[in-house]
Coordinates of C-alpha atoms in Angstrom, one line a residue:
M19 CA -17.3 10.0 15.4
T20 CA -16.5 13.7 15.2
E21 CA -19.4 15.7 13.9
Y22 CA -18.2 17.5 10.8
K23 CA -19.3 18.4 7.3
P24 CA -17.1 16.6 4.8
I25 CA -15.8 18.4 1.7
R26 CA -16.8 16.3 -1.2
K27 CA -14.8 16.6 -4.4
V28 CA -14.9 14.6 -7.6
V29 CA -11.2 13.9 -8.2
S30 CA -8.8 11.4 -9.6
G31 CA -6.7 9.2 -7.3
N32 CA -3.8 11.4 -8.2
Y33 CA -5.6 14.5 -7.1
A34 CA -6.8 12.8 -4.0
A35 CA -3.2 12.1 -3.1
A36 CA -2.2 15.8 -3.8
Y37 CA -5.1 17.1 -1.6
A38 CA -4.0 14.7 1.2
A39 CA -0.4 16.0 1.0
L40 CA -1.8 19.6 1.1
H41 CA -4.0 18.8 4.1
A42 CA -1.1 17.0 5.8
R43 CA 0.8 20.4 5.7
V44 CA 3.7 18.8 3.8
Q45 CA 6.7 21.1 3.9
V46 CA 9.0 19.7 1.2
V47 CA 8.2 17.9 -2.1
A48 CA 10.9 16.6 -4.4
A49 CA 9.8 14.6 -7.4
Y50 CA 10.4 13.8 -11.1
P51 CA 7.5 13.5 -13.5
I52 CA 6.6 10.0 -14.7
T53 CA 3.3 8.6 -16.0
P54 CA 0.9 7.9 -14.4
Q55 CA 1.8 9.8 -11.2
T56 CA 2.7 13.2 -12.9
S57 CA -0.6 14.9 -12.1
I58 CA 0.0 14.4 -8.4
I59 CA 3.0 16.7 -8.5
E60 CA 1.4 19.0 -11.0
K61 CA -1.5 19.5 -8.7
I62 CA 0.8 20.3 -5.8
A63 CA 2.7 22.7 -8.0
E64 CA -0.7 24.4 -8.7
F65 CA -1.4 24.7 -5.0
I66 CA 2.0 26.4 -4.5
A67 CA 1.5 28.7 -7.5
N68 CA -1.9 29.8 -6.3
G69 CA -0.7 30.5 -2.8
E70 CA -2.7 27.7 -1.3
A71 CA 0.3 25.9 0.1
D72 CA 3.6 26.8 1.8
I73 CA 5.6 24.0 0.3
Q74 CA 9.3 24.0 -0.8
Y75 CA 9.3 22.3 -4.2
V76 CA 12.6 20.8 -5.3
P77 CA 12.9 20.2 -9.0
V78 CA 15.4 17.4 -9.7
E79 CA 16.8 15.6 -12.7
S80 CA 15.8 12.0 -11.8
E81 CA 13.9 9.9 -9.3
H82 CA 17.1 8.9 -7.7
S83 CA 17.8 12.5 -7.0
A84 CA 14.2 13.1 -5.9
M85 CA 14.6 10.5 -3.1
A86 CA 18.0 11.9 -2.2
A87 CA 16.5 15.3 -1.8
C88 CA 13.6 13.9 0.3
I89 CA 16.1 12.2 2.6
G90 CA 18.1 15.4 3.1
A91 CA 14.9 17.4 3.8
S92 CA 13.5 14.8 6.2
A93 CA 16.7 14.6 8.1
T94 CA 16.4 18.3 8.9
G95 CA 13.0 17.6 10.5
A96 CA 10.6 18.5 7.6
R97 CA 7.5 16.7 6.7
V98 CA 8.3 15.3 3.2
F99 CA 6.3 13.9 0.4
T100 CA 7.0 12.5 -3.1
A101 CA 5.4 10.3 -5.8
T102 CA 6.6 8.0 -8.6
A103 CA 5.9 4.8 -10.6
A104 CA 7.5 1.8 -12.2
Q105 CA 10.9 2.7 -13.7
G106 CA 11.1 5.7 -11.5
L107 CA 10.6 3.6 -8.4
A108 CA 13.2 1.1 -9.6
L109 CA 15.7 4.0 -10.1
M110 CA 15.1 5.1 -6.5
H111 CA 15.9 1.6 -5.2
E112 CA 19.3 2.5 -3.7
M113 CA 17.9 5.5 -1.9
L114 CA 14.9 3.7 -0.5
H115 CA 17.3 1.7 1.7
W116 CA 19.0 5.0 2.8
A117 CA 15.6 6.4 3.8
S118 CA 14.6 3.5 5.9
G119 CA 18.0 2.9 7.4
A120 CA 18.2 6.5 8.5
R121 CA 14.7 6.1 10.0
L122 CA 13.1 8.9 8.1
P123 CA 9.3 9.1 7.9
I124 CA 9.0 10.1 4.2
V125 CA 5.6 9.4 2.6
M126 CA 5.5 8.4 -1.1
V127 CA 2.6 7.6 -3.4
N128 CA 3.5 5.0 -6.0
A129 CA 1.1 4.6 -9.0
N130 CA 1.4 0.8 -9.8
R131 CA 2.7 0.5 -13.3
A132 CA 4.1 -2.5 -15.2
L133 CA 7.9 -2.5 -15.6
A134 CA 9.5 -2.3 -19.1
P135 CA 10.4 -3.9 -21.5
P136 CA 8.1 -4.1 -23.3
W137 CA 7.0 -0.5 -22.6
S138 CA 3.8 -0.2 -20.6
V139 CA 2.1 2.5 -18.6
W140 CA -0.7 0.3 -17.2
D141 CA -1.5 -1.3 -13.9
E142 CA 0.6 -4.0 -12.3
Q143 CA 1.9 -4.4 -8.7
T144 CA 5.4 -5.8 -9.4
D145 CA 7.1 -2.3 -9.2
S146 CA 6.1 -1.7 -5.6
L147 CA 6.4 -5.3 -4.5
S148 CA 9.9 -5.4 -5.9
Q149 CA 10.8 -2.9 -3.1
R150 CA 9.3 -5.1 -0.3
D151 CA 12.8 -5.7 1.3
T152 CA 13.8 -2.0 1.5
G153 CA 12.2 -1.3 4.9
W154 CA 9.3 0.8 3.7
L155 CA 5.7 0.2 5.0
Q156 CA 3.3 -0.4 2.1
F157 CA -0.4 0.4 2.0
Y158 CA -2.5 -0.7 -1.0
A159 CA -5.6 1.5 -1.8
E160 CA -8.7 0.0 -3.3
N161 CA -10.3 3.3 -4.4
N162 CA -9.6 7.1 -4.5
Q163 CA -11.0 7.5 -1.0
E164 CA -8.4 5.1 0.4
V165 CA -5.7 7.0 -1.4
Y166 CA -6.7 10.2 0.4
D167 CA -7.2 8.5 3.7
G168 CA -4.0 6.4 3.3
V169 CA -1.7 9.4 2.8
L170 CA -3.0 11.1 6.0
M171 CA -2.7 7.9 8.0
A172 CA 0.7 7.2 6.5
F173 CA 2.2 10.4 7.9
K174 CA 0.9 9.7 11.4
I175 CA 2.1 6.1 11.4
A176 CA 5.5 6.9 9.9
E177 CA 6.2 9.7 12.3
D178 CA 5.2 7.8 15.4
K179 CA 8.4 7.3 17.4
R180 CA 7.7 3.6 17.7
V181 CA 8.0 3.3 13.9
S182 CA 10.0 6.1 12.3
L183 CA 10.1 4.4 8.9
P184 CA 9.1 5.7 5.4
T185 CA 5.8 4.6 4.0
M186 CA 4.5 4.0 0.5
V187 CA 0.8 4.5 -0.4
V188 CA 0.1 2.4 -3.5
E189 CA -2.6 3.1 -6.1
S190 CA -3.4 1.5 -9.4
A191 CA -2.3 3.1 -12.6
F192 CA -5.2 4.7 -14.5
I193 CA -7.8 2.5 -12.7
L194 CA -7.4 4.9 -9.7
S195 CA -4.7 7.5 -10.8
H196 CA -6.8 8.9 -13.6
T197 CA -10.3 7.8 -12.8
Y198 CA -12.6 10.4 -11.1
D199 CA -14.8 9.5 -8.2
V200 CA -16.3 11.3 -5.2
V201 CA -13.8 11.6 -2.3
E202 CA -14.8 12.9 1.1
M203 CA -12.1 15.3 2.3
I204 CA -11.6 16.4 5.9
P205 CA -11.7 20.1 7.0
Q206 CA -8.2 21.4 7.6
E207 CA -8.7 22.1 11.3
L208 CA -9.7 18.5 11.9
V209 CA -6.8 17.1 9.9
D210 CA -4.5 19.3 12.1
E211 CA -6.0 17.7 15.2
F212 CA -5.5 14.2 13.8
L213 CA -2.0 15.0 12.4
P214 CA -0.1 17.5 14.5
P215 CA 3.3 18.9 13.3
R216 CA 6.1 16.4 13.1
K217 CA 8.4 15.9 16.1
P218 CA 11.5 14.3 14.6
L219 CA 13.7 11.9 16.5
Y220 CA 16.7 13.9 15.5
T221 CA 17.5 16.8 13.2
L222 CA 20.7 17.8 11.3
T223 CA 19.9 21.5 12.0
D224 CA 20.3 21.1 15.8
F225 CA 23.9 22.5 15.8
D226 CA 24.2 22.3 19.6
N227 CA 23.8 18.5 19.4
P228 CA 25.6 17.5 16.2
I229 CA 25.1 14.0 14.9
S230 CA 26.1 12.0 11.8
V231 CA 23.8 10.1 9.5
G232 CA 24.9 7.2 7.3
A233 CA 28.3 6.9 8.8
L234 CA 30.3 3.7 8.6
A235 CA 29.2 0.9 11.0
T236 CA 31.6 -1.9 11.7
P237 CA 30.5 -5.5 11.9
N238 CA 30.3 -5.1 15.7
D239 CA 27.5 -2.5 15.3
Y240 CA 25.7 -3.0 11.9
Y241 CA 23.7 -6.0 13.0
E242 CA 21.9 -4.1 15.8
F243 CA 20.9 -1.4 13.3
R244 CA 19.0 -3.9 11.2
Y245 CA 17.5 -5.6 14.3
K246 CA 16.1 -2.2 15.5
E247 CA 14.7 -1.5 12.0
A248 CA 13.0 -5.0 12.0
M249 CA 11.5 -4.4 15.5
A250 CA 10.2 -1.0 14.3
M251 CA 8.5 -2.7 11.4
E252 CA 6.8 -5.2 13.8
R253 CA 5.8 -2.3 16.2
A254 CA 4.2 -0.6 13.2
K255 CA 1.4 -3.2 13.3
E256 CA 0.2 -1.9 16.6
V257 CA 0.5 1.7 15.4
I258 CA -1.3 0.9 12.2
K259 CA -4.2 -0.5 14.2
E260 CA -4.3 2.4 16.6
V261 CA -4.2 5.0 13.9
G262 CA -6.7 3.2 11.8
K263 CA -9.1 2.9 14.7
E264 CA -8.6 6.6 15.6
F265 CA -9.3 7.6 12.0
G266 CA -12.5 5.6 12.1
E267 CA -13.6 7.2 15.4
R268 CA -12.9 10.7 14.1
F269 CA -14.0 10.4 10.5
G270 CA -16.2 7.3 10.2
R271 CA -13.9 5.2 8.0
D272 CA -12.3 2.5 10.1
Y273 CA -8.9 1.1 9.1
S274 CA -8.1 -0.8 12.2
Q275 CA -7.8 -4.1 10.4
M276 CA -4.7 -4.8 8.2
I277 CA -6.8 -7.3 6.3
E278 CA -10.4 -6.2 5.5
T279 CA -12.7 -9.2 5.3
Y280 CA -16.0 -9.2 3.3
R281 CA -18.7 -11.9 3.8
T282 CA -16.1 -14.5 5.1
E283 CA -18.1 -15.7 8.1
D284 CA -19.3 -19.0 6.5
A285 CA -17.2 -18.9 3.3
E286 CA -15.8 -22.1 1.8
I287 CA -13.7 -20.1 -0.7
V288 CA -12.1 -16.7 0.1
F289 CA -10.6 -14.6 -2.7
M290 CA -7.5 -12.7 -1.4
G291 CA -5.7 -9.8 -3.1
M292 CA -4.6 -6.2 -2.9
G293 CA -5.5 -2.9 -4.4
S294 CA -8.2 -1.8 -6.8
L295 CA -9.0 -5.3 -8.1
M296 CA -10.6 -6.1 -4.8
G297 CA -13.5 -3.8 -5.6
T298 CA -14.3 -6.1 -8.5
V299 CA -13.9 -9.1 -6.3
K300 CA -16.4 -7.8 -3.7
E301 CA -18.9 -7.1 -6.5
A302 CA -18.4 -10.6 -7.7
V303 CA -18.9 -12.1 -4.2
D304 CA -22.3 -10.5 -4.0
L305 CA -23.4 -12.0 -7.3
L306 CA -21.8 -15.4 -6.6
R307 CA -23.6 -15.6 -3.3
K308 CA -26.9 -15.3 -5.1
E309 CA -25.8 -18.2 -7.3
G310 CA -25.2 -20.4 -4.3
Y311 CA -21.5 -20.1 -3.9
K312 CA -20.2 -19.7 -0.3
V313 CA -17.5 -17.1 -1.1
G314 CA -16.0 -14.1 0.6
A315 CA -13.2 -11.6 0.1
A316 CA -10.1 -10.6 2.0
K317 CA -8.3 -7.4 1.0
V318 CA -4.8 -7.1 2.2
R319 CA -4.4 -3.4 3.0
W320 CA -0.9 -3.5 4.4
F321 CA 1.7 -5.7 2.7
R322 CA 4.5 -4.3 4.9
P323 CA 4.5 -5.1 7.7
F324 CA 2.9 -8.3 6.6
P325 CA -0.3 -9.1 8.6
K326 CA 0.7 -12.5 9.7
E327 CA -1.5 -12.8 12.7
E328 CA -4.6 -11.6 10.8
L329 CA -3.9 -14.0 8.0
Y330 CA -3.7 -16.9 10.4
E331 CA -7.1 -15.9 12.0
L332 CA -8.7 -15.9 8.6
A333 CA -7.0 -19.0 7.2
K334 CA -7.6 -21.3 10.2
D335 CA -11.4 -21.3 9.5
V336 CA -11.5 -21.3 5.7
P337 CA -11.3 -24.5 3.6
A338 CA -9.8 -22.7 0.5
I339 CA -8.1 -19.5 -0.4
A340 CA -7.7 -18.2 -4.0
V341 CA -4.9 -15.6 -4.0
I342 CA -5.3 -13.2 -6.9
D343 CA -1.9 -11.7 -7.8
R344 CA -1.5 -8.8 -10.2
N345 CA 2.2 -9.4 -10.0
F346 CA 4.8 -12.1 -10.4
S347 CA 8.2 -13.0 -9.0
F348 CA 10.1 -14.7 -11.9
G349 CA 11.3 -18.2 -11.0
Q350 CA 8.8 -18.5 -8.2
E351 CA 5.1 -17.4 -8.2
G352 CA 2.8 -14.5 -7.3
I353 CA 4.3 -12.5 -4.5
L354 CA 1.2 -12.3 -2.2
F355 CA 0.7 -16.1 -2.7
N356 CA 4.3 -16.8 -1.8
E357 CA 4.3 -14.7 1.3
S358 CA 1.0 -16.1 2.5
K359 CA 2.1 -19.7 2.2
G360 CA 5.3 -18.9 4.1
V361 CA 3.4 -17.3 6.9
L362 CA 1.0 -20.3 7.3
F363 CA 3.6 -23.1 7.0
N364 CA 4.4 -23.4 10.7
T365 CA 0.8 -23.1 11.8
D366 CA -2.1 -25.4 12.0
A367 CA -4.0 -23.4 9.3
R368 CA -4.0 -25.5 6.2
P369 CA -6.5 -24.2 3.6
L370 CA -6.2 -25.4 0.0
M371 CA -4.4 -22.5 -1.7
K372 CA -4.1 -21.6 -5.4
D373 CA -2.5 -18.6 -7.1
Y374 CA -4.2 -16.8 -10.0
I375 CA -1.9 -14.5 -12.0
V376 CA -4.1 -11.8 -13.5
G377 CA -4.1 -8.4 -15.2
L378 CA -0.4 -8.0 -15.8
G379 CA 0.3 -4.9 -17.8
G380 CA -3.2 -3.6 -17.1
R381 CA -5.2 -6.4 -18.8
D382 CA -8.8 -6.1 -17.6
F383 CA -9.9 -8.1 -14.6
T384 CA -13.7 -8.5 -14.4
V385 CA -16.5 -10.1 -12.5
K386 CA -16.6 -12.8 -15.2
D387 CA -13.0 -13.7 -14.3
V388 CA -13.8 -14.0 -10.6
R389 CA -16.7 -16.3 -11.4
A390 CA -14.3 -18.5 -13.4
I391 CA -11.9 -18.6 -10.5
A392 CA -14.7 -19.6 -8.2
K393 CA -15.7 -22.5 -10.4
D394 CA -12.1 -23.7 -10.6
M395 CA -11.7 -23.4 -6.8
K396 CA -14.9 -25.4 -6.3
K397 CA -13.5 -28.2 -8.4
T398 CA -10.3 -28.1 -6.2
L399 CA -12.4 -28.3 -3.0
E400 CA -14.3 -31.3 -4.4
K401 CA -11.0 -33.1 -5.2
G402 CA -9.6 -32.2 -1.8
K403 CA -6.1 -31.3 -3.3
V404 CA -4.4 -28.7 -5.4
E405 CA -3.2 -30.1 -8.7
E406 CA -2.0 -26.8 -10.3
E407 CA -0.7 -24.4 -7.8
V408 CA -0.1 -21.4 -10.0
V409 CA -2.6 -20.5 -12.8
W410 CA -1.7 -17.9 -15.4
Y411 CA -5.3 -17.1 -15.8
H412 CA -5.1 -14.4 -18.5
L413 CA -3.0 -16.2 -21.1
K414 CA -4.5 -16.0 -24.6
R415 CA -5.4 -19.6 -25.3

């Protein structure tokens, strides 16, 4: 680990994201305000106004335009950042495909917020997970420290020539975005060593070597573009592990695993989920262990690319997995649950799996809820079969 004195600040998740963008030496920001991400962009605007940052800020009339501006700026070779949430992310949908298809390493923070109607500004993962097929990498932060670290790593991963794909860092609305905690920040000179200036694959401003971006591809050519994008997403797994390991060696916080496990060595039941709710789960695991439950936790850090290999290594030795989804795909089931089952289908890993839909629209998810899930999963283990695959846990009964 590099010897350095961390800069400790008590900040919200949004401010952690803004400071990370500042320390990453972002060159262009284009964004439209939407709760609960607005203070990210406000803080960056404050940096610019105070002369702390040399950033070109592009005011736009919508989130669709924000991503369009980011695409244009990234295509010129700039390091580009933006932020959004919920309806804003949904409005960007068309342009998200353009960003990934053009292989542009834009980094965006999305503050998970439930989609309307009915109107909500509280936490739910359906907005980001609805974009899972757009070709963006997705990292889910458990706490404000992971928001800061995640943005810095996202730029290094996205800009790696083996990847060259945009990356989304996801935080929980209000639980992280507006809640203050101590975040250890890294001195600028050390960030510069970890994250050097971007070296783009191509740039529209190289007039001696003109290129076209987004031109028509006939059926004879289009297929290969998608294949190359798919292979880049697969290669991203290797890069994620390399960058996560390097981050740990330099700064003492290791992110080399795409799935972070907690007390799973002898666990009979593993709770698996993403984002801030996993902090609650790990707290519950410690309490349940004292009560005699053999339980553990598995936090999926990266949803795209999906950590298939790591999930198999976990699942092959665990009798039961309770997937905790703060999201839902209508007509099917929780999205993490659905993806996990699909990954394991053609393997010899056959844990009993149940899906618990929790916290939609920001409803509280507590240690008490985890204890109830543990009791239900214990009954399932005793029966040796899953009778109710998807449980809408938080329904008012």
